[in-house]
Amino acid sequence: MNLDLSETQQMLKAGARELLARECPYDLVRETEGDPAGFSRPLWRQMSALGWPGLAVPERYGGAGGSFMDLAVLLEETGRALAPAPLFSTAVLGALTLLDAASDPMKDDLLPRIAAGQALATLAVVEPGGGWEPQDVKLQARRDGERFVINGVKLFVPNAHASDFIITAVRTAQDAGPEEGVTLLLVPGAAEGLTPVPHRNLASDGQCEVTFDGVSAPLSAVVGRVDEGGPVLRRTLQRAAAAKAVEMVGSAEAVLDMTVDYLKQRVQFGRPVGAFQAVQHHCANMSIDLEGSRLAAYQAVWKLSQGQEAAREASTAKAWVSDACLRICSLAHQCHGAVGFTQEHNLQLHTRRARSQEQAYGDAGFHRRLLARGLAASQTP
Amino acid sequence: MDFRFSQDEEQFRQDLLAFLGAELPPGWEGLGDDWNLTLATRRKLAERGWLTMHWPKEYGGQEASPLLSLIFNEEMSYHRAPGRDPFGARMLGPTLMIYGSEEQKRRFLPPVARGEAQWCQGYSEPQAGSDLASLSVRAQDRGDHFLVNGSKIWTSLAHRADWMMLLARTDPEAPKHRGISFLLVDMRSPGVETRPIINMAGSHEFNEVFFDDVEVPKVNLVGERDRGWYVAVTLLDFERSGIDHAAASRRLLDDLSAFLRDDESAALIGGARRWMWDLLAERYVEAEVARLIAYRVAWMQTGGLAPNKEASISKVFGTETFQRVADTGLKILGPLGQLTGDDPRAPLHGRFQEAWRHSFANTIAAGTSEVQRNIIAGRGLGLPRG
Ligand SMILES: Cc1cc2nc3c(=O)[nH]c(=O)nc-3n(C[C@H](O)[C@H](O)[C@H](O)COP(=O)(O)OP(=O)(O)OC[C@H]3O[C@@H](n4cnc5c(N)ncnc54)[C@H](O)[C@@H]3O)c2cc1C
């Protein structure tokens, strides 16, 4: 057993932290909240120059040939810095899904551009009233000769308005089994009839509502096979949940760090408030939550990185981290007193995102139900 | 035991409900900050004598029992009704009645009872939060007036206020509790400057207030000079109650239940499911317990008892229940819960994300949960100080 990051991963992490501390101050996070693009292009150019979008893309497609685990190490740091950049959408939702299921010509075409940071990609799954499972995909794609015609709405698509490609989960066959009849289509961001509109949400984090009004996609746009996208989507969502959990761990760690720093210097009753046992217990509880979160998240990442079945680990990670990260933020507010309630304070940037991250790829309740279902199923002989 | 209200009390509740039905705009959701509506409603409450119903008759009150005040606050909070006056009616009034001079009572109380004067509370400072007695705003004796310098922070409604209850240090040499005085400051005095602070819900509710050689006439000193701490502590006890939070929690739960029961709205989040009702049930139980605790506080006051520990328990449990309710609502609403009121897809006009953002304030303001727990353990349970 080895529960440490490798030496290269530690270097990668330290380098990323250093870069982001310099290039991604909280001011940048605030600025991009109000910016319709939803992310900082200069920051993305720097990440691209360092090869981050292609970190987990094989060398033959112009990537660095790293693993999902390596990518997760970066995501912990971008999560810590709340970096407003499409790394998660492009590298996790885009590149890894294509790598998993796309045809060779599609990979040859797209992955080098993605690895170079020239093309942005994302994934559209969840729909009004729907959940995060393949059977929840209802968006109609009607077969019309050599093409599909898509009509409907997808929600919470990260960075859709800036993406060159949106991998869109659509329903191509009715009355099939729960995993069947789903197809993944690669839709260009500029496709006619496609309208992405940023959600106005509490985190202002660039998630979009995307309307498909007669959007046409040729058969060559199918990622994988027609009607057989369900299992691909399931794996993709497991990766997304695990990666999101790691991102949240980074953010939660930043929250604990800023809280401890503050409690050491804030003086009331003639001593640092951190000297009060009640406050110390808050910090202890935060630290316990953080430790568990990191292990749960990385276990899922590691298993997925090994190419193993990881439904249980991914759900465990997202179920635990979603709640723990919110608990950590709540205690941080409690420890900061009124100043943490201000817009000017950086804590709330993490807190508001924790709430939107909680929902992404399923919240704690959703993943606990998946786990319960799995438990129930494996008990039957 | 008897958990029922008297007939008079029930009648008052009905009168208040009728009033709210008639005066609040149709379909009132309590969203947004409409200060004109607040002032208009406040004057109407004053006309009925409800704004200061717990005051003695001679100052414009009705000598209403704490249970009637409780009902008033419960319904106002449940209906998210604007117009109450936490500072003038609930804090300044009771304080002046104990410590104020005859002249101060005659001058300051009637405008509050008429709903015409807005007060704010200038206690906290950048370096004096929970440790309020370490405050450092200075008031120097200049014969017929005090000269005030320094700054206050987190002053709610300072930007709307005509007057401030100010705690300032008049004797820097004395032990920290003994050199403080309680002054009434005209917010229009030269040298007073108010700057907004925007909170994490995006709204302007509290402020910083700066004093630069502000002259406060000596007639505006409440109680004895250097004894202001004791005036202030009396007043702090009026601040603590959990009924507002219990009622606000209950309202959120009722809103969400209605949303889930209606197939059309529930369809927006994929339909009501079993686990949602399980979670809601858990929160309903807590909101009910919070209500009962707050009732007991008022009941003790009615009997002339000082519910010190109980008020702290009520505050902690009420505010923490509200936090859990807001959190549960967002869990149930799923991805759409994060949408703000200006997004057309926002369920319940984005109320839950708004409540959740605000919920962080309540366990801090008016004495943090930790300080309340200290009170429970120390003054309440008699444990030694840490
Ligand atoms: C929405 C809002 C409105 C407000 N309105 C007003 C107003 O109108 N007028 C006004 O004067 N003030 C107002 N306040 C300020 C409020 O009274 C203070 O925020 C509060 O007293 C806490 O002080 P602080 O924020 O400086 O936190 P701190 O005192 O710095 O506390 C930081 C942390 O240390 C903990 N801590 C401190 N001392 C102890 C201890 N002895 N034991 C255990 N833990 C401890 C606290 O519980 C908290 O977790 C408002 C605050 C808020 C949030």
mmCIF file of N, CA and C in Angstrom, chain B residues 271-356:
data_model
loop_
_atom_site.group_PDB
_atom_site.id
_atom_site.type_symbol
_atom_site.label_atom_id
_atom_site.label_comp_id
_atom_site.label_asym_id
_atom_site.label_seq_id
_atom_site.Cartn_x
_atom_site.Cartn_y
_atom_site.Cartn_z
ATOM 1 N N GLY B 271 -40.247 15.296 -10.025
ATOM 2 C CA GLY B 271 -41.292 14.694 -9.208
ATOM 3 C C GLY B 271 -40.874 14.497 -7.766
ATOM 4 N N ALA B 272 -41.873 14.502 -6.868
ATOM 5 C CA ALA B 272 -41.596 14.286 -5.453
ATOM 6 C C ALA B 272 -41.256 12.828 -5.224
ATOM 7 N N ARG B 273 -40.283 12.585 -4.381
ATOM 8 C CA ARG B 273 -39.927 11.204 -4.081
ATOM 9 C C ARG B 273 -39.924 10.958 -2.580
ATOM 10 N N ARG B 274 -39.928 9.725 -2.250
ATOM 11 C CA ARG B 274 -40.037 9.302 -0.853
ATOM 12 C C ARG B 274 -38.984 9.940 0.057
ATOM 13 N N TRP B 275 -37.740 9.911 -0.394
ATOM 14 C CA TRP B 275 -36.664 10.422 0.465
ATOM 15 C C TRP B 275 -36.847 11.901 0.772
ATOM 16 N N MET B 276 -37.490 12.620 -0.147
ATOM 17 C CA MET B 276 -37.696 14.047 0.082
ATOM 18 C C MET B 276 -38.629 14.254 1.266
ATOM 19 N N TRP B 277 -39.678 13.463 1.280
ATOM 20 C CA TRP B 277 -40.628 13.584 2.394
ATOM 21 C C TRP B 277 -39.980 13.151 3.700
ATOM 22 N N ASP B 278 -39.134 12.131 3.625
ATOM 23 C CA ASP B 278 -38.424 11.697 4.841
ATOM 24 C C ASP B 278 -37.587 12.835 5.410
ATOM 25 N N LEU B 279 -36.855 13.489 4.513
ATOM 26 C CA LEU B 279 -36.000 14.594 4.961
ATOM 27 C C LEU B 279 -36.840 15.754 5.509
ATOM 28 N N LEU B 280 -37.909 16.063 4.781
ATOM 29 C CA LEU B 280 -38.765 17.171 5.227
ATOM 30 C C LEU B 280 -39.340 16.882 6.601
ATOM 31 N N ALA B 281 -39.731 15.647 6.794
ATOM 32 C CA ALA B 281 -40.316 15.268 8.080
ATOM 33 C C ALA B 281 -39.319 15.515 9.213
ATOM 34 N N GLU B 282 -38.063 15.157 8.949
ATOM 35 C CA GLU B 282 -37.030 15.378 9.955
ATOM 36 C C GLU B 282 -36.951 16.859 10.329
ATOM 37 N N ARG B 283 -36.996 17.699 9.316
ATOM 38 C CA ARG B 283 -36.880 19.150 9.552
ATOM 39 C C ARG B 283 -38.137 19.719 10.215
ATOM 40 N N TYR B 284 -39.309 19.203 9.844
ATOM 41 C CA TYR B 284 -40.549 19.671 10.479
ATOM 42 C C TYR B 284 -40.483 19.428 11.987
ATOM 43 N N VAL B 285 -39.974 18.280 12.354
ATOM 44 C CA VAL B 285 -39.855 17.967 13.777
ATOM 45 C C VAL B 285 -38.974 19.002 14.465
ATOM 46 N N GLU B 286 -37.849 19.336 13.822
ATOM 47 C CA GLU B 286 -36.941 20.313 14.425
ATOM 48 C C GLU B 286 -37.582 21.701 14.528
ATOM 49 N N ALA B 287 -38.295 22.084 13.470
ATOM 50 C CA ALA B 287 -38.924 23.415 13.490
ATOM 51 C C ALA B 287 -39.981 23.494 14.588
ATOM 52 N N GLU B 288 -40.659 22.393 14.802
ATOM 53 C CA GLU B 288 -41.675 22.340 15.855
ATOM 54 C C GLU B 288 -41.010 22.451 17.236
ATOM 55 N N VAL B 289 -39.913 21.742 17.417
ATOM 56 C CA VAL B 289 -39.188 21.820 18.693
ATOM 57 C C VAL B 289 -38.683 23.251 18.909
ATOM 58 N N ALA B 290 -38.178 23.857 17.848
ATOM 59 C CA ALA B 290 -37.677 25.240 17.955
ATOM 60 C C ALA B 290 -38.802 26.180 18.384
ATOM 61 N N ARG B 291 -39.993 25.952 17.835
ATOM 62 C CA ARG B 291 -41.149 26.782 18.186
ATOM 63 C C ARG B 291 -41.469 26.625 19.676
ATOM 64 N N LEU B 292 -41.479 25.387 20.145
ATOM 65 C CA LEU B 292 -41.823 25.142 21.548
ATOM 66 C C LEU B 292 -40.803 25.768 22.494
ATOM 67 N N ILE B 293 -39.543 25.692 22.133
ATOM 68 C CA ILE B 293 -38.508 26.293 22.987
ATOM 69 C C ILE B 293 -38.721 27.803 23.074
ATOM 70 N N ALA B 294 -39.039 28.405 21.926
ATOM 71 C CA ALA B 294 -39.277 29.856 21.924
ATOM 72 C C ALA B 294 -40.526 30.195 22.734
ATOM 73 N N TYR B 295 -41.525 29.357 22.653
ATOM 74 C CA TYR B 295 -42.739 29.585 23.453
ATOM 75 C C TYR B 295 -42.414 29.576 24.938
ATOM 76 N N ARG B 296 -41.565 28.645 25.314
ATOM 77 C CA ARG B 296 -41.235 28.545 26.737
ATOM 78 C C ARG B 296 -40.518 29.793 27.235
ATOM 79 N N VAL B 297 -39.654 30.359 26.394
ATOM 80 C CA VAL B 297 -38.962 31.589 26.775
ATOM 81 C C VAL B 297 -39.994 32.680 27.074
ATOM 82 N N ALA B 298 -40.948 32.846 26.160
ATOM 83 C CA ALA B 298 -41.959 33.887 26.343
ATOM 84 C C ALA B 298 -42.824 33.589 27.558
ATOM 85 N N TRP B 299 -43.118 32.335 27.746
ATOM 86 C CA TRP B 299 -43.947 31.947 28.891
ATOM 87 C C TRP B 299 -43.239 32.257 30.206
ATOM 88 N N MET B 300 -41.937 31.990 30.271
ATOM 89 C CA MET B 300 -41.179 32.318 31.476
ATOM 90 C C MET B 300 -41.194 33.817 31.730
ATOM 91 N N GLN B 301 -41.022 34.609 30.651
ATOM 92 C CA GLN B 301 -41.040 36.063 30.811
ATOM 93 C C GLN B 301 -42.391 36.546 31.323
ATOM 94 N N THR B 302 -43.438 35.899 30.820
ATOM 95 C CA THR B 302 -44.777 36.282 31.269
ATOM 96 C C THR B 302 -44.899 36.098 32.776
ATOM 97 N N GLY B 303 -44.251 35.077 33.289
ATOM 98 C CA GLY B 303 -44.296 34.826 34.729
ATOM 99 C C GLY B 303 -43.247 35.616 35.490
ATOM 100 N N GLY B 304 -42.580 36.576 34.825
ATOM 101 C CA GLY B 304 -41.599 37.404 35.513
ATOM 102 C C GLY B 304 -40.253 36.736 35.717
ATOM 103 N N LEU B 305 -40.028 35.602 35.089
ATOM 104 C CA LEU B 305 -38.736 34.936 35.229
ATOM 105 C C LEU B 305 -37.773 35.437 34.144
ATOM 106 N N ALA B 306 -36.462 35.361 34.428
ATOM 107 C CA ALA B 306 -35.457 35.765 33.442
ATOM 108 C C ALA B 306 -34.926 34.525 32.722
ATOM 109 N N PRO B 307 -35.373 34.291 31.508
ATOM 110 C CA PRO B 307 -34.986 33.058 30.810
ATOM 111 C C PRO B 307 -33.623 33.189 30.158
ATOM 112 N N ASN B 308 -32.600 33.263 30.968
ATOM 113 C CA ASN B 308 -31.286 33.533 30.419
ATOM 114 C C ASN B 308 -30.740 32.390 29.582
ATOM 115 N N LYS B 309 -30.633 31.236 30.223
ATOM 116 C CA LYS B 309 -30.148 30.054 29.508
ATOM 117 C C LYS B 309 -31.123 29.674 28.410
ATOM 118 N N GLU B 310 -32.418 29.747 28.716
ATOM 119 C CA GLU B 310 -33.430 29.314 27.752
ATOM 120 C C GLU B 310 -33.408 30.183 26.495
ATOM 121 N N ALA B 311 -33.164 31.499 26.677
ATOM 122 C CA ALA B 311 -33.107 32.377 25.512
ATOM 123 C C ALA B 311 -31.925 31.993 24.626
ATOM 124 N N SER B 312 -30.813 31.624 25.250
ATOM 125 C CA SER B 312 -29.655 31.206 24.459
ATOM 126 C C SER B 312 -29.933 29.888 23.741
ATOM 127 N N ILE B 313 -30.570 28.967 24.444
ATOM 128 C CA ILE B 313 -30.910 27.691 23.810
ATOM 129 C C ILE B 313 -31.825 27.939 22.621
ATOM 130 N N SER B 314 -32.781 28.836 22.809
ATOM 131 C CA SER B 314 -33.739 29.135 21.751
ATOM 132 C C SER B 314 -33.034 29.754 20.545
ATOM 133 N N LYS B 315 -32.107 30.645 20.821
ATOM 134 C CA LYS B 315 -31.390 31.306 19.722
ATOM 135 C C LYS B 315 -30.541 30.299 18.951
ATOM 136 N N VAL B 316 -29.779 29.492 19.673
ATOM 137 C CA VAL B 316 -28.914 28.512 19.003
ATOM 138 C C VAL B 316 -29.758 27.519 18.210
ATOM 139 N N PHE B 317 -30.759 26.964 18.852
ATOM 140 C CA PHE B 317 -31.525 25.915 18.178
ATOM 141 C C PHE B 317 -32.330 26.482 17.006
ATOM 142 N N GLY B 318 -32.887 27.671 17.196
ATOM 143 C CA GLY B 318 -33.662 28.294 16.116
ATOM 144 C C GLY B 318 -32.798 28.596 14.902
ATOM 145 N N THR B 319 -31.642 29.208 15.127
ATOM 146 C CA THR B 319 -30.804 29.598 13.990
ATOM 147 C C THR B 319 -30.198 28.372 13.311
ATOM 148 N N GLU B 320 -29.841 27.371 14.096
ATOM 149 C CA GLU B 320 -29.242 26.184 13.481
ATOM 150 C C GLU B 320 -30.302 25.356 12.747
ATOM 151 N N THR B 321 -31.521 25.373 13.267
ATOM 152 C CA THR B 321 -32.609 24.708 12.546
ATOM 153 C C THR B 321 -32.829 25.381 11.193
ATOM 154 N N PHE B 322 -32.831 26.707 11.214
ATOM 155 C CA PHE B 322 -33.031 27.438 9.961
ATOM 156 C C PHE B 322 -31.939 27.084 8.953
ATOM 157 N N GLN B 323 -30.729 26.975 9.415
ATOM 158 C CA GLN B 323 -29.642 26.586 8.504
ATOM 159 C C GLN B 323 -29.900 25.205 7.908
ATOM 160 N N ARG B 324 -30.325 24.274 8.749
ATOM 161 C CA ARG B 324 -30.561 22.915 8.244
ATOM 162 C C ARG B 324 -31.742 22.884 7.274
ATOM 163 N N VAL B 325 -32.752 23.682 7.561
ATOM 164 C CA VAL B 325 -33.926 23.716 6.676
ATOM 165 C C VAL B 325 -33.527 24.244 5.292
ATOM 166 N N ALA B 326 -32.763 25.331 5.296
ATOM 167 C CA ALA B 326 -32.343 25.898 4.010
ATOM 168 C C ALA B 326 -31.488 24.885 3.249
ATOM 169 N N ASP B 327 -30.629 24.209 3.976
ATOM 170 C CA ASP B 327 -29.751 23.212 3.367
ATOM 171 C C ASP B 327 -30.563 22.043 2.804
ATOM 172 N N THR B 328 -31.506 21.568 3.595
ATOM 173 C CA THR B 328 -32.343 20.453 3.143
ATOM 174 C C THR B 328 -33.123 20.844 1.885
ATOM 175 N N GLY B 329 -33.642 22.078 1.886
ATOM 176 C CA GLY B 329 -34.392 22.541 0.720
ATOM 177 C C GLY B 329 -33.546 22.473 -0.535
ATOM 178 N N LEU B 330 -32.297 22.897 -0.437
ATOM 179 C CA LEU B 330 -31.432 22.882 -1.613
ATOM 180 C C LEU B 330 -31.118 21.451 -2.032
ATOM 181 N N LYS B 331 -31.008 20.557 -1.069
ATOM 182 C CA LYS B 331 -30.770 19.158 -1.427
ATOM 183 C C LYS B 331 -31.964 18.614 -2.202
ATOM 184 N N ILE B 332 -33.154 18.938 -1.741
ATOM 185 C CA ILE B 332 -34.362 18.434 -2.384
ATOM 186 C C ILE B 332 -34.548 19.065 -3.761
ATOM 187 N N LEU B 333 -34.287 20.336 -3.868
ATOM 188 C CA LEU B 333 -34.491 21.007 -5.156
ATOM 189 C C LEU B 333 -33.447 20.595 -6.188
ATOM 190 N N GLY B 334 -32.363 19.987 -5.723
ATOM 191 C CA GLY B 334 -31.381 19.474 -6.655
ATOM 192 C C GLY B 334 -30.696 20.578 -7.439
ATOM 193 N N PRO B 335 -30.261 20.282 -8.664
ATOM 194 C CA PRO B 335 -29.485 21.270 -9.420
ATOM 195 C C PRO B 335 -30.199 22.619 -9.560
ATOM 196 N N LEU B 336 -31.512 22.615 -9.678
ATOM 197 C CA LEU B 336 -32.215 23.884 -9.900
ATOM 198 C C LEU B 336 -32.198 24.782 -8.667
ATOM 199 N N GLY B 337 -31.942 24.202 -7.508
ATOM 200 C CA GLY B 337 -31.970 24.980 -6.271
ATOM 201 C C GLY B 337 -30.986 26.126 -6.264
ATOM 202 N N GLN B 338 -29.898 25.986 -6.985
ATOM 203 C CA GLN B 338 -28.870 27.026 -6.985
ATOM 204 C C GLN B 338 -29.258 28.249 -7.803
ATOM 205 N N LEU B 339 -30.316 28.136 -8.626
ATOM 206 C CA LEU B 339 -30.675 29.255 -9.502
ATOM 207 C C LEU B 339 -31.242 30.414 -8.692
ATOM 208 N N THR B 340 -30.830 31.616 -9.078
ATOM 209 C CA THR B 340 -31.297 32.807 -8.367
ATOM 210 C C THR B 340 -32.612 33.284 -8.971
ATOM 211 N N GLY B 341 -33.300 34.136 -8.231
ATOM 212 C CA GLY B 341 -34.652 34.545 -8.602
ATOM 213 C C GLY B 341 -34.778 35.124 -10.000
ATOM 214 N N ASP B 342 -33.693 35.655 -10.543
ATOM 215 C CA ASP B 342 -33.786 36.243 -11.878
ATOM 216 C C ASP B 342 -33.623 35.207 -12.978
ATOM 217 N N ASP B 343 -33.426 33.944 -12.628
ATOM 218 C CA ASP B 343 -33.396 32.898 -13.647
ATOM 219 C C ASP B 343 -34.798 32.314 -13.764
ATOM 220 N N PRO B 344 -35.338 32.284 -14.980
ATOM 221 C CA PRO B 344 -36.723 31.834 -15.116
ATOM 222 C C PRO B 344 -36.952 30.395 -14.638
ATOM 223 N N ARG B 345 -35.906 29.595 -14.571
ATOM 224 C CA ARG B 345 -36.089 28.222 -14.109
ATOM 225 C C ARG B 345 -36.003 28.082 -12.599
ATOM 226 N N ALA B 346 -35.721 29.160 -11.913
ATOM 227 C CA ALA B 346 -35.508 29.058 -10.468
ATOM 228 C C ALA B 346 -36.786 28.594 -9.771
ATOM 229 N N PRO B 347 -36.753 27.463 -9.058
ATOM 230 C CA PRO B 347 -37.946 27.037 -8.330
ATOM 231 C C PRO B 347 -38.179 27.950 -7.129
ATOM 232 N N LEU B 348 -39.423 28.208 -6.815
ATOM 233 C CA LEU B 348 -39.786 29.043 -5.661
ATOM 234 C C LEU B 348 -39.024 30.374 -5.675
ATOM 235 N N HIS B 349 -38.863 30.925 -6.874
ATOM 236 C CA HIS B 349 -38.212 32.236 -7.042
ATOM 237 C C HIS B 349 -36.812 32.296 -6.436
ATOM 238 N N GLY B 350 -36.128 31.166 -6.371
ATOM 239 C CA GLY B 350 -34.759 31.184 -5.837
ATOM 240 C C GLY B 350 -34.681 31.405 -4.340
ATOM 241 N N ARG B 351 -35.819 31.230 -3.673
ATOM 242 C CA ARG B 351 -35.904 31.573 -2.257
ATOM 243 C C ARG B 351 -34.974 30.730 -1.387
ATOM 244 N N PHE B 352 -34.802 29.453 -1.758
ATOM 245 C CA PHE B 352 -33.999 28.599 -0.890
ATOM 246 C C PHE B 352 -32.519 28.940 -0.938
ATOM 247 N N GLN B 353 -32.008 29.237 -2.129
ATOM 248 C CA GLN B 353 -30.593 29.626 -2.159
ATOM 249 C C GLN B 353 -30.400 30.959 -1.428
ATOM 250 N N GLU B 354 -31.418 31.800 -1.511
ATOM 251 C CA GLU B 354 -31.345 33.091 -0.829
ATOM 252 C C GLU B 354 -31.364 32.880 0.694
ATOM 253 N N ALA B 355 -32.277 32.026 1.139
ATOM 254 C CA ALA B 355 -32.365 31.731 2.576
ATOM 255 C C ALA B 355 -31.069 31.088 3.067
ATOM 256 N N TRP B 356 -30.535 30.217 2.240
ATOM 257 C CA TRP B 356 -29.309 29.530 2.638
ATOM 258 C C TRP B 356 -28.158 30.507 2.788
#
